């Protein structure tokens, strides 16, 4: 019996004897504190860098039928096993969260780290941040710090309980800023002097003014295009040009860190009026139209390789649909006018669509959807096809229940149909005002009113994290100067 140490944990074989006939597939008994867990070796090997290294080390421990993990809590290990098996456990107890962070760090369970990132909220972000710092779980440390930075005014007093170096790191980060771009078609060099509004703009919340961030490339069209942000980069894919709705091949990426545009390959199937969403090194172009034909096809762009490939089709064709992410999961709204809204989830690992829930409301269907924590908020037109009033319903991914939000929301010029979430706030905008809503307890309460976006027509909105101490001259130009 030979003790072994890895990443600060003692592993001690408790059962003598030879290995099972098939070591990789055999069940393994893992003792943590006073509890014994019977786990498939293959599950541990797939999901934990620690166990993967142990099983391939060639040492006697990797061939035993029982291991004793020293220095971990049983509850944290149980959470890790749930996540490895595909579960999404809700962690509300502070000790349980801390033990799960410890387990993710020592056993190097990437899926648990991602699950913890999904659970970061205003109630646990400081705990997640400090615990991740203590155990060296850098991805969670950085993610929690960014969440705190985006909610800094609300958490400033609570930050005083943290060590100075942790506060300094939060304050060194740049907060996410609300960004908008109107709908524009491509233009020629001759037309460029008359296209001064072809700009991407950000909201300076301190000065309550919209400022120019960057100018669109001449070949870029945002009219009926796919627009999404992934890893702090803005992607504009497809779109149309001219009154005949000619599909655009040009696609572009804007890197907020370098203030630079670059071109990227166009999808294999040209499309417009489609949904675009970014997720884990991929962009997904979902549905849309081409030559007035509505499509169900889906393509995904792998950023690291710069290539497009087809994914599984939607359950049915759709154009102008609603799409969002919540808990690192992709959801789309499909409707059967005029009363049925269906929400489907795309499962990237299985490349398939699955029906999550159905909402039936008279004379109404979902036009926009945003995710906040484990809730999906669906915005739909008001009674009798009244688009000037917006009604909201909330679907809980955890409980599987719908909740109708009380009252109506003004939807002048489609403001709520461009809602985006930052921290515990939702931002909406039209020409008159930018409204920040506090999202809590399945309610939206008006919190702050800022200046509206001075552009006519529809618009795209999103959040970007801009570099601090930025002196780029184009950004300092206010739209109202």
Tab-separated table of C-alpha atoms in Angstrom:
chain	number	residue	atom	x	y	z
A	1	UNK	CA	0.000	0.000	0.000
A	2	UNK	CA	1.749	3.095	-1.291
A	3	UNK	CA	0.467	6.566	-0.537
A	4	UNK	CA	0.551	9.004	-3.430
A	5	UNK	CA	0.055	12.749	-3.582
A	6	UNK	CA	-1.314	14.841	-6.432
A	7	UNK	CA	-2.383	18.530	-6.382
A	8	UNK	CA	-2.355	18.588	-2.616
A	9	UNK	CA	-4.639	15.566	-2.121
A	10	UNK	CA	-3.577	12.270	-0.658
A	11	UNK	CA	-4.817	9.211	-2.493
A	12	UNK	CA	-4.443	5.972	-0.593
A	13	UNK	CA	-5.405	2.536	-1.891
A	14	UNK	CA	-7.464	0.687	0.711
A	15	UNK	CA	-8.033	-2.635	-0.998
A	16	UNK	CA	-5.217	-4.996	-1.785
A	17	UNK	CA	-5.287	-7.349	-4.731
A	18	UNK	CA	-5.026	-7.283	-8.498
A	19	UNK	CA	-6.955	-5.067	-10.869
A	20	UNK	CA	-10.390	-5.860	-12.196
A	21	UNK	CA	-10.599	-7.588	-15.576
A	22	UNK	CA	-11.414	-4.277	-17.267
A	23	UNK	CA	-9.934	-1.531	-15.127
A	24	UNK	CA	-11.288	1.329	-17.212
A	25	UNK	CA	-14.900	0.142	-17.119
A	26	UNK	CA	-14.952	-1.274	-13.572
A	27	UNK	CA	-16.693	0.582	-10.789
A	28	UNK	CA	-14.426	2.315	-8.330
A	29	UNK	CA	-15.169	2.872	-4.663
A	30	UNK	CA	-14.096	6.354	-3.611
A	31	UNK	CA	-14.041	7.152	0.090
A	32	UNK	CA	-14.383	10.835	1.028
A	33	UNK	CA	-14.619	11.660	4.712
A	34	UNK	CA	-17.024	9.031	6.060
A	35	UNK	CA	-18.880	8.464	2.786
A	36	UNK	CA	-18.238	5.894	0.077
A	37	UNK	CA	-19.148	6.629	-3.551
A	38	UNK	CA	-19.332	3.879	-6.171
A	39	UNK	CA	-18.393	5.520	-9.480
A	40	UNK	CA	-17.541	4.351	-12.969
A	41	UNK	CA	-13.867	4.824	-13.662
A	42	UNK	CA	-14.701	5.990	-17.166
A	43	UNK	CA	-16.848	8.854	-15.797
A	44	UNK	CA	-14.020	10.067	-13.575
A	45	UNK	CA	-11.454	9.691	-16.337
A	46	UNK	CA	-13.532	11.712	-18.823
A	47	UNK	CA	-14.391	14.536	-16.466
A	48	UNK	CA	-11.435	14.966	-14.088
A	49	UNK	CA	-7.875	15.809	-15.052
A	50	UNK	CA	-6.797	14.566	-11.638
A	51	UNK	CA	-8.266	11.077	-12.083
A	52	UNK	CA	-7.148	10.942	-15.715
A	53	UNK	CA	-3.560	11.489	-14.630
A	54	UNK	CA	-3.920	9.005	-11.784
A	55	UNK	CA	-5.364	6.211	-13.934
A	56	UNK	CA	-2.595	6.595	-16.515
A	57	UNK	CA	0.233	6.995	-14.015
A	58	UNK	CA	1.153	3.314	-13.921
A	59	UNK	CA	1.286	3.371	-10.112
A	60	UNK	CA	-0.359	0.750	-7.976
A	61	UNK	CA	-3.095	3.175	-6.904
A	62	UNK	CA	-4.555	3.338	-10.400
A	63	UNK	CA	-5.301	-0.406	-10.319
A	64	UNK	CA	-7.039	-0.557	-6.949
A	65	UNK	CA	-10.772	-1.004	-6.448
A	66	UNK	CA	-11.019	1.584	-3.670
A	67	UNK	CA	-9.378	4.975	-3.194
A	68	UNK	CA	-9.404	7.267	-0.209
A	69	UNK	CA	-9.423	10.991	-1.034
A	70	UNK	CA	-7.896	13.015	1.746
A	71	UNK	CA	-8.558	16.730	2.159
A	72	UNK	CA	-11.933	16.937	0.370
A	73	UNK	CA	-15.492	17.223	1.637
A	74	UNK	CA	-18.009	14.520	0.766
A	75	UNK	CA	-20.675	17.048	-0.174
A	76	UNK	CA	-18.392	18.790	-2.660
A	77	UNK	CA	-17.475	15.456	-4.253
A	78	UNK	CA	-21.170	14.548	-4.493
A	79	UNK	CA	-21.846	17.803	-6.357
A	80	UNK	CA	-18.989	17.030	-8.757
A	81	UNK	CA	-20.449	13.595	-9.485
A	82	UNK	CA	-23.873	15.112	-10.201
A	83	UNK	CA	-22.363	17.525	-12.699
A	84	UNK	CA	-20.226	14.810	-14.330
A	85	UNK	CA	-23.418	12.791	-14.816
A	86	UNK	CA	-25.081	15.729	-16.607
A	87	UNK	CA	-26.925	17.253	-13.657
A	88	UNK	CA	-27.218	20.954	-12.856
A	89	UNK	CA	-27.575	21.081	-9.069
A	90	UNK	CA	-28.619	24.367	-7.495
A	91	UNK	CA	-26.209	25.350	-4.724
A	92	UNK	CA	-27.755	27.743	-2.236
A	93	UNK	CA	-25.780	26.901	0.894
A	94	UNK	CA	-22.513	28.820	1.340
A	95	UNK	CA	-20.632	25.816	2.669
A	96	UNK	CA	-21.828	23.668	-0.226
A	97	UNK	CA	-20.633	26.286	-2.720
A	98	UNK	CA	-17.227	26.521	-1.041
A	99	UNK	CA	-16.842	22.743	-0.976
A	100	UNK	CA	-17.815	22.499	-4.655
A	101	UNK	CA	-15.216	25.155	-5.558
A	102	UNK	CA	-12.582	23.263	-3.592
A	103	UNK	CA	-13.455	20.018	-5.375
A	104	UNK	CA	-13.430	21.648	-8.826
A	105	UNK	CA	-9.987	23.066	-8.140
A	106	UNK	CA	-8.292	19.996	-6.667
A	107	UNK	CA	-9.830	17.391	-8.964
A	108	UNK	CA	-9.675	19.717	-11.998
A	109	UNK	CA	-13.270	19.125	-13.072
A	110	UNK	CA	-13.857	21.550	-15.941
A	111	UNK	CA	-17.592	20.878	-16.187
A	112	UNK	CA	-18.028	21.724	-12.492
A	113	UNK	CA	-16.098	24.960	-12.960
A	114	UNK	CA	-18.408	25.928	-15.837
A	115	UNK	CA	-21.455	25.057	-13.737
A	116	UNK	CA	-20.201	27.247	-10.900
A	117	UNK	CA	-19.725	30.106	-13.370
A	118	UNK	CA	-23.354	29.703	-14.430
A	119	UNK	CA	-24.438	29.967	-10.788
A	120	UNK	CA	-22.614	33.230	-10.023
A	121	UNK	CA	-25.137	35.850	-8.905
A	122	UNK	CA	-25.320	38.917	-6.688
A	123	UNK	CA	-25.894	36.779	-3.583
A	124	UNK	CA	-22.894	34.465	-3.975
A	125	UNK	CA	-20.418	36.319	-6.234
A	126	UNK	CA	-18.207	37.517	-3.366
A	127	UNK	CA	-18.075	34.031	-1.869
A	128	UNK	CA	-17.306	32.479	-5.267
A	129	UNK	CA	-14.613	35.092	-5.928
A	130	UNK	CA	-12.848	34.738	-2.590
A	131	UNK	CA	-13.051	30.942	-2.519
A	132	UNK	CA	-11.813	30.641	-6.106
A	133	UNK	CA	-8.877	32.885	-5.181
A	134	UNK	CA	-8.069	30.715	-2.164
A	135	UNK	CA	-8.040	27.462	-4.170
A	136	UNK	CA	-6.540	28.855	-7.370
A	137	UNK	CA	-9.556	28.192	-9.600
A	138	UNK	CA	-8.606	30.906	-12.062
A	139	UNK	CA	-11.516	30.653	-14.507
A	140	UNK	CA	-14.071	31.077	-11.730
A	141	UNK	CA	-11.929	33.743	-10.080
A	142	UNK	CA	-11.918	35.808	-13.253
A	143	UNK	CA	-15.586	35.210	-14.065
A	144	UNK	CA	-16.772	36.177	-10.592
A	145	UNK	CA	-14.545	39.262	-10.633
A	146	UNK	CA	-16.070	40.405	-13.931
A	147	UNK	CA	-19.579	39.870	-12.579
A	148	UNK	CA	-18.708	41.956	-9.520
A	149	UNK	CA	-17.219	44.685	-11.722
A	150	UNK	CA	-20.429	44.915	-13.732
A	151	UNK	CA	-22.413	45.307	-10.498
A	152	UNK	CA	-19.835	47.436	-8.709
A	153	UNK	CA	-22.189	50.254	-7.552
A	154	UNK	CA	-24.473	47.685	-5.884
A	155	UNK	CA	-21.654	45.731	-4.261
A	156	UNK	CA	-19.204	48.493	-3.379
A	157	UNK	CA	-19.963	48.403	0.354
A	158	UNK	CA	-19.808	44.607	0.495
A	159	UNK	CA	-16.411	44.633	-1.225
A	160	UNK	CA	-14.887	46.192	1.881
A	161	UNK	CA	-14.929	42.777	3.535
A	162	UNK	CA	-12.522	41.363	0.921
A	163	UNK	CA	-8.717	41.504	1.078
A	164	UNK	CA	-7.252	44.548	-0.611
A	165	UNK	CA	-5.627	42.644	-3.479
A	166	UNK	CA	-8.970	41.110	-4.458
A	167	UNK	CA	-10.636	44.524	-4.489
A	168	UNK	CA	-7.783	45.927	-6.561
A	169	UNK	CA	-8.211	43.227	-9.181
A	170	UNK	CA	-11.931	43.941	-9.524
A	171	UNK	CA	-11.254	47.653	-9.870
A	172	UNK	CA	-8.586	46.987	-12.500
A	173	UNK	CA	-11.174	45.457	-14.811
A	174	UNK	CA	-13.260	47.418	-17.289
A	175	UNK	CA	-17.035	47.094	-16.897
A	176	UNK	CA	-19.253	45.964	-19.731
A	177	UNK	CA	-20.817	48.849	-21.640
A	178	UNK	CA	-24.113	48.965	-23.502
A	179	UNK	CA	-23.494	49.111	-27.255
A	180	UNK	CA	-25.870	49.698	-30.151
A	181	UNK	CA	-25.753	49.854	-33.931
A	182	UNK	CA	-28.557	50.824	-36.277
A	183	UNK	CA	-29.564	48.972	-39.427
A	184	UNK	CA	-27.387	49.971	-42.369
A	185	UNK	CA	-26.660	48.490	-45.762
A	186	UNK	CA	-23.234	48.395	-47.340
A	187	UNK	CA	-21.964	51.505	-49.102
A	188	UNK	CA	-19.444	52.528	-51.749
A	189	UNK	CA	-16.526	54.915	-51.408
A	190	UNK	CA	-18.558	57.621	-53.126
A	191	UNK	CA	-21.418	57.163	-50.670
A	192	UNK	CA	-19.188	57.109	-47.574
A	193	UNK	CA	-19.248	60.903	-46.913
A	194	UNK	CA	-23.042	60.695	-46.691
A	195	UNK	CA	-22.975	57.672	-44.375
A	196	UNK	CA	-21.900	59.364	-41.156
A	197	UNK	CA	-24.387	57.323	-39.163
A	198	UNK	CA	-22.705	54.012	-40.067
A	199	UNK	CA	-21.186	53.734	-36.626
A	200	UNK	CA	-21.228	51.400	-33.670
A	201	UNK	CA	-21.879	53.428	-30.505
A	202	UNK	CA	-21.579	52.858	-26.785
A	203	UNK	CA	-23.397	54.433	-23.847
A	204	UNK	CA	-21.186	56.415	-21.476
A	205	UNK	CA	-23.260	55.995	-18.333
A	206	UNK	CA	-21.206	58.499	-16.346
A	207	UNK	CA	-21.784	61.283	-18.867
A	208	UNK	CA	-25.205	59.993	-19.950
A	209	UNK	CA	-24.338	60.209	-23.616
A	210	UNK	CA	-23.827	57.935	-26.600
A	211	UNK	CA	-20.356	58.010	-28.148
A	212	UNK	CA	-18.875	56.540	-31.291
A	213	UNK	CA	-16.938	53.334	-30.745
A	214	UNK	CA	-16.056	52.427	-34.318
A	215	UNK	CA	-17.223	52.835	-37.885
A	216	UNK	CA	-18.675	49.928	-39.828
A	217	UNK	CA	-16.630	48.571	-42.744
A	218	UNK	CA	-18.001	49.780	-46.075
A	219	UNK	CA	-18.951	46.252	-47.140
A	220	UNK	CA	-20.800	45.480	-43.891
A	221	UNK	CA	-24.584	45.394	-43.732
A	222	UNK	CA	-26.519	45.253	-40.474
A	223	UNK	CA	-29.900	45.160	-42.232
A	224	UNK	CA	-31.482	41.770	-41.480
A	225	UNK	CA	-28.011	40.491	-40.573
A	226	UNK	CA	-26.952	38.179	-37.802
A	227	UNK	CA	-25.266	40.097	-34.973
A	228	UNK	CA	-23.717	38.469	-31.903
A	229	UNK	CA	-20.915	38.854	-29.358
A	230	UNK	CA	-18.559	36.008	-28.474
A	231	UNK	CA	-15.460	36.363	-26.273
A	232	UNK	CA	-15.746	40.161	-26.372
A	233	UNK	CA	-15.752	40.214	-30.174
A	234	UNK	CA	-18.637	41.541	-32.258
A	235	UNK	CA	-19.665	39.454	-35.267
A	236	UNK	CA	-21.796	40.690	-38.167
A	237	UNK	CA	-22.839	37.909	-40.535
A	238	UNK	CA	-24.848	38.171	-43.738
A	239	UNK	CA	-27.653	40.668	-44.097
A	240	UNK	CA	-29.141	42.238	-47.214
A	241	UNK	CA	-28.389	45.052	-49.616
A	242	UNK	CA	-30.912	47.104	-51.568
A	243	UNK	CA	-34.668	46.976	-51.831
A	244	UNK	CA	-34.581	43.585	-53.528
A	245	UNK	CA	-33.036	42.050	-50.416
A	246	UNK	CA	-29.924	40.714	-52.081
A	247	UNK	CA	-28.118	38.459	-49.610
A	248	UNK	CA	-24.694	39.662	-48.515
A	249	UNK	CA	-21.653	37.410	-48.529
A	250	UNK	CA	-19.484	39.777	-46.487
A	251	UNK	CA	-19.018	38.920	-42.799
A	252	UNK	CA	-16.979	40.828	-40.244
A	253	UNK	CA	-15.552	40.613	-36.740
A	254	UNK	CA	-14.738	43.581	-34.486
A	255	UNK	CA	-12.245	43.010	-31.675
A	256	UNK	CA	-12.992	45.475	-28.881
A	257	UNK	CA	-9.559	44.950	-27.321
A	258	UNK	CA	-7.649	46.034	-30.432
A	259	UNK	CA	-10.266	48.308	-32.040
A	260	UNK	CA	-9.811	46.408	-35.305
A	261	UNK	CA	-12.151	44.848	-37.890
A	262	UNK	CA	-11.375	41.669	-39.772
A	263	UNK	CA	-13.237	39.689	-42.416
A	264	UNK	CA	-14.384	36.122	-41.945
A	265	UNK	CA	-15.726	33.453	-44.267
A	266	UNK	CA	-19.398	33.589	-45.190
A	267	UNK	CA	-21.751	30.693	-44.381
A	268	UNK	CA	-22.166	27.978	-47.003
A	269	UNK	CA	-25.838	28.923	-47.239
A	270	UNK	CA	-26.353	32.670	-47.597
A	271	UNK	CA	-29.136	33.884	-45.351
A	272	UNK	CA	-30.746	36.951	-43.807
A	273	UNK	CA	-33.318	37.648	-41.087
A	274	UNK	CA	-31.825	34.824	-39.020
A	275	UNK	CA	-30.674	34.292	-35.438
A	276	UNK	CA	-26.972	34.383	-34.556
A	277	UNK	CA	-25.636	33.291	-31.174
A	278	UNK	CA	-22.135	32.613	-29.861
A	279	UNK	CA	-21.265	29.677	-27.638
A	280	UNK	CA	-17.909	28.076	-26.752
A	281	UNK	CA	-15.766	28.903	-29.818
A	282	UNK	CA	-18.762	28.647	-32.167
A	283	UNK	CA	-21.252	30.961	-33.834
A	284	UNK	CA	-24.609	29.442	-34.724
A	285	UNK	CA	-26.563	30.886	-37.669
A	286	UNK	CA	-30.106	29.641	-37.128
A	287	UNK	CA	-32.935	29.679	-39.660
A	288	UNK	CA	-33.634	32.805	-41.686
A	289	UNK	CA	-34.451	33.439	-45.336
A	290	UNK	CA	-32.826	33.269	-48.729
A	291	UNK	CA	-34.531	34.570	-51.865
A	292	UNK	CA	-37.765	34.907	-49.870
A	293	UNK	CA	-37.732	31.225	-48.864
A	294	UNK	CA	-37.842	30.601	-45.101
A	295	UNK	CA	-35.296	28.035	-43.925
A	296	UNK	CA	-34.827	25.577	-41.080
A	297	UNK	CA	-31.132	25.013	-41.731
A	298	UNK	CA	-28.459	25.783	-39.118
A	299	UNK	CA	-24.760	26.423	-39.641
A	300	UNK	CA	-22.011	26.760	-37.070
A	301	UNK	CA	-18.779	28.682	-37.434
A	302	UNK	CA	-15.788	27.451	-35.463
A	303	UNK	CA	-13.794	30.530	-34.547
A	304	UNK	CA	-10.527	28.699	-33.902
A	305	UNK	CA	-10.481	27.114	-37.376
A	306	UNK	CA	-12.417	29.764	-39.323
A	307	UNK	CA	-14.719	27.200	-40.937
A	308	UNK	CA	-18.480	26.771	-41.324
A	309	UNK	CA	-20.329	23.450	-41.178
A	310	UNK	CA	-23.983	22.449	-41.096
A	311	UNK	CA	-25.683	21.404	-37.865
A	312	UNK	CA	-29.059	19.769	-37.289
A	313	UNK	CA	-32.010	21.638	-38.764
A	314	UNK	CA	-34.575	23.422	-36.650
A	315	UNK	CA	-37.819	21.514	-36.067
A	316	UNK	CA	-39.421	23.844	-38.630
A	317	UNK	CA	-38.474	26.856	-40.773
A	318	UNK	CA	-38.391	30.265	-39.086
A	319	UNK	CA	-37.270	33.793	-39.911
A	320	UNK	CA	-36.864	36.661	-37.495
A	321	UNK	CA	-36.970	34.330	-34.509
A	322	UNK	CA	-35.817	35.032	-30.959
A	323	UNK	CA	-32.730	33.439	-29.457
A	324	UNK	CA	-30.808	33.723	-26.184
A	325	UNK	CA	-28.462	31.946	-23.817
A	326	UNK	CA	-29.084	31.082	-20.171
A	327	UNK	CA	-26.946	28.903	-17.912
A	328	UNK	CA	-24.588	28.412	-20.905
A	329	UNK	CA	-27.426	26.824	-22.863
A	330	UNK	CA	-28.880	27.935	-26.223
A	331	UNK	CA	-32.618	28.543	-26.571
A	332	UNK	CA	-34.782	29.690	-29.462
A	333	UNK	CA	-38.393	30.861	-29.670
A	334	UNK	CA	-40.477	29.380	-32.468
A	335	UNK	CA	-44.105	30.265	-32.961
A	336	UNK	CA	-47.189	29.056	-34.727
A	337	UNK	CA	-49.005	32.344	-35.258
A	338	UNK	CA	-50.818	33.645	-33.561
A	339	UNK	CA	-51.087	31.980	-30.174
A	340	UNK	CA	-48.411	29.313	-29.615
A	341	UNK	CA	-44.805	30.006	-28.624
A	342	UNK	CA	-42.492	27.017	-28.377
A	343	UNK	CA	-39.043	27.141	-26.789
A	344	UNK	CA	-36.428	24.705	-28.047
A	345	UNK	CA	-32.949	24.066	-26.704
A	346	UNK	CA	-29.999	23.196	-28.906
A	347	UNK	CA	-27.688	20.566	-27.441
A	348	UNK	CA	-24.247	21.113	-29.039
A	349	UNK	CA	-22.745	17.865	-27.772
A	350	UNK	CA	-25.556	15.855	-29.333
A	351	UNK	CA	-26.251	18.210	-32.256
A	352	UNK	CA	-29.994	18.089	-31.782
A	353	UNK	CA	-32.946	20.262	-30.835
A	354	UNK	CA	-35.281	19.393	-27.982
A	355	UNK	CA	-38.605	20.979	-27.024
A	356	UNK	CA	-38.356	22.593	-23.589
A	357	UNK	CA	-41.784	24.158	-23.090
A	358	UNK	CA	-44.811	25.687	-24.820
A	359	UNK	CA	-46.584	28.952	-24.014
A	360	UNK	CA	-50.114	29.595	-25.300
A	361	UNK	CA	-51.465	33.151	-25.138
A	362	UNK	CA	-54.433	34.510	-27.158
A	363	UNK	CA	-53.474	36.693	-30.133
A	364	UNK	CA	-49.854	36.886	-29.045
A	365	UNK	CA	-46.484	35.209	-29.542
A	366	UNK	CA	-42.890	35.777	-28.435
A	367	UNK	CA	-40.776	38.324	-30.310
A	368	UNK	CA	-37.782	38.590	-27.970
A	369	UNK	CA	-36.233	36.392	-25.298
A	370	UNK	CA	-33.488	37.102	-22.771
A	371	UNK	CA	-31.919	34.918	-20.118
A	372	UNK	CA	-31.234	35.943	-16.533
A	373	UNK	CA	-29.757	33.292	-14.269
A	374	UNK	CA	-31.976	30.210	-14.741
A	375	UNK	CA	-34.970	32.173	-16.048
A	376	UNK	CA	-36.048	32.874	-19.632
A	377	UNK	CA	-38.030	36.077	-20.158
A	378	UNK	CA	-40.233	36.072	-23.252
A	379	UNK	CA	-41.469	39.438	-24.531
A	380	UNK	CA	-44.571	39.336	-26.687
A	381	UNK	CA	-46.983	41.791	-28.219
A	382	UNK	CA	-49.908	43.014	-26.149
A	383	UNK	CA	-53.568	41.995	-26.503
A	384	UNK	CA	-55.205	42.230	-29.916
A	385	UNK	CA	-51.845	42.352	-31.681
A	386	UNK	CA	-50.957	45.599	-29.903
A	387	UNK	CA	-47.230	46.076	-30.533
A	388	UNK	CA	-47.082	49.324	-28.560
A	389	UNK	CA	-47.530	47.367	-25.359
A	390	UNK	CA	-45.259	44.546	-24.323
A	391	UNK	CA	-46.289	41.638	-22.104
A	392	UNK	CA	-43.716	39.391	-20.443
A	393	UNK	CA	-43.753	35.816	-19.232
A	394	UNK	CA	-40.980	34.082	-17.315
A	395	UNK	CA	-40.028	30.427	-17.625
A	396	UNK	CA	-37.900	28.858	-14.890
A	397	UNK	CA	-35.450	26.277	-16.201
A	398	UNK	CA	-35.134	24.872	-12.686
A	399	UNK	CA	-38.800	24.451	-11.773
A	400	UNK	CA	-40.241	24.146	-15.286
A	401	UNK	CA	-42.959	26.653	-14.411
A	402	UNK	CA	-44.275	29.730	-16.235
A	403	UNK	CA	-44.964	33.009	-14.435
A	404	UNK	CA	-46.826	35.903	-16.040
A	405	UNK	CA	-45.260	39.228	-15.095
A	406	UNK	CA	-47.857	41.727	-13.893
A	407	UNK	CA	-48.853	44.700	-16.034
A	408	UNK	CA	-47.652	45.926	-19.402
A	409	UNK	CA	-44.445	47.558	-20.536
A	410	UNK	CA	-44.255	50.444	-22.969
A	411	UNK	CA	-42.704	49.203	-26.181
A	412	UNK	CA	-42.352	52.367	-28.219
A	413	UNK	CA	-40.305	51.636	-31.355
A	414	UNK	CA	-39.661	48.073	-30.237
A	415	UNK	CA	-37.444	48.939	-27.268
A	416	UNK	CA	-38.092	45.789	-25.278
A	417	UNK	CA	-37.516	43.671	-28.340
A	418	UNK	CA	-33.817	44.561	-28.058
A	419	UNK	CA	-33.379	43.891	-24.329
A	420	UNK	CA	-29.977	42.736	-23.042
A	421	UNK	CA	-28.947	41.632	-19.548
A	422	UNK	CA	-25.881	42.676	-17.537
A	423	UNK	CA	-25.585	41.343	-14.017
A	424	UNK	CA	-29.012	41.791	-12.432
A	425	UNK	CA	-30.108	44.527	-14.843
A	426	UNK	CA	-31.827	44.516	-18.223
A	427	UNK	CA	-31.204	47.369	-20.645
A	428	UNK	CA	-33.672	48.477	-23.324
A	429	UNK	CA	-33.364	51.421	-25.681
A	430	UNK	CA	-35.229	53.529	-28.236
A	431	UNK	CA	-34.693	57.037	-29.592
A	432	UNK	CA	-36.295	58.597	-26.512
A	433	UNK	CA	-34.670	56.771	-23.626
A	434	UNK	CA	-32.414	53.973	-22.481
A	435	UNK	CA	-34.089	52.227	-19.552
A	436	UNK	CA	-32.353	50.028	-17.013
A	437	UNK	CA	-34.601	47.562	-15.226
A	438	UNK	CA	-33.685	45.781	-12.009
A	439	UNK	CA	-34.477	42.092	-12.505
A	440	UNK	CA	-35.325	40.344	-9.260
A	441	UNK	CA	-37.865	37.813	-8.033
A	442	UNK	CA	-39.230	37.411	-11.571
A	443	UNK	CA	-40.055	41.112	-11.768
A	444	UNK	CA	-38.675	43.994	-13.803
A	445	UNK	CA	-38.599	47.300	-11.944
A	446	UNK	CA	-37.476	50.546	-13.658
A	447	UNK	CA	-34.217	51.620	-12.109
A	448	UNK	CA	-32.432	54.220	-14.243
A	449	UNK	CA	-33.373	56.275	-17.278
A	450	UNK	CA	-30.565	57.397	-19.580
A	451	UNK	CA	-30.349	59.061	-22.947
A	452	UNK	CA	-31.948	57.341	-25.930
A	453	UNK	CA	-30.044	56.150	-28.993
A	454	UNK	CA	-30.262	58.936	-31.629
A	455	UNK	CA	-30.861	56.742	-34.650
A	456	UNK	CA	-34.050	56.022	-36.540
A	457	UNK	CA	-35.200	52.535	-37.408
A	458	UNK	CA	-34.528	49.263	-35.657
A	459	UNK	CA	-31.229	48.493	-33.977
A	460	UNK	CA	-28.990	45.798	-32.540
A	461	UNK	CA	-27.855	45.986	-28.912
A	462	UNK	CA	-25.231	44.062	-26.954
A	463	UNK	CA	-22.538	44.456	-24.283
A	464	UNK	CA	-18.793	44.774	-24.829
A	465	UNK	CA	-15.948	45.182	-22.372
A	466	UNK	CA	-13.843	48.097	-23.629
A	467	UNK	CA	-10.208	48.601	-22.608
A	468	UNK	CA	-9.593	51.057	-19.796
A	469	UNK	CA	-7.425	54.150	-20.350
A	470	UNK	CA	-8.420	54.083	-24.018
A	471	UNK	CA	-7.346	57.119	-26.020
A	472	UNK	CA	-8.650	56.152	-29.413
A	473	UNK	CA	-9.947	59.423	-30.907
A	474	UNK	CA	-12.971	57.953	-32.657
A	475	UNK	CA	-14.421	56.815	-29.349
A	476	UNK	CA	-14.282	60.272	-27.808
A	477	UNK	CA	-16.679	61.727	-30.356
A	478	UNK	CA	-20.138	62.122	-28.822
A	479	UNK	CA	-23.151	61.662	-31.090
A	480	UNK	CA	-24.783	64.833	-29.783
A	481	UNK	CA	-21.757	67.139	-30.090
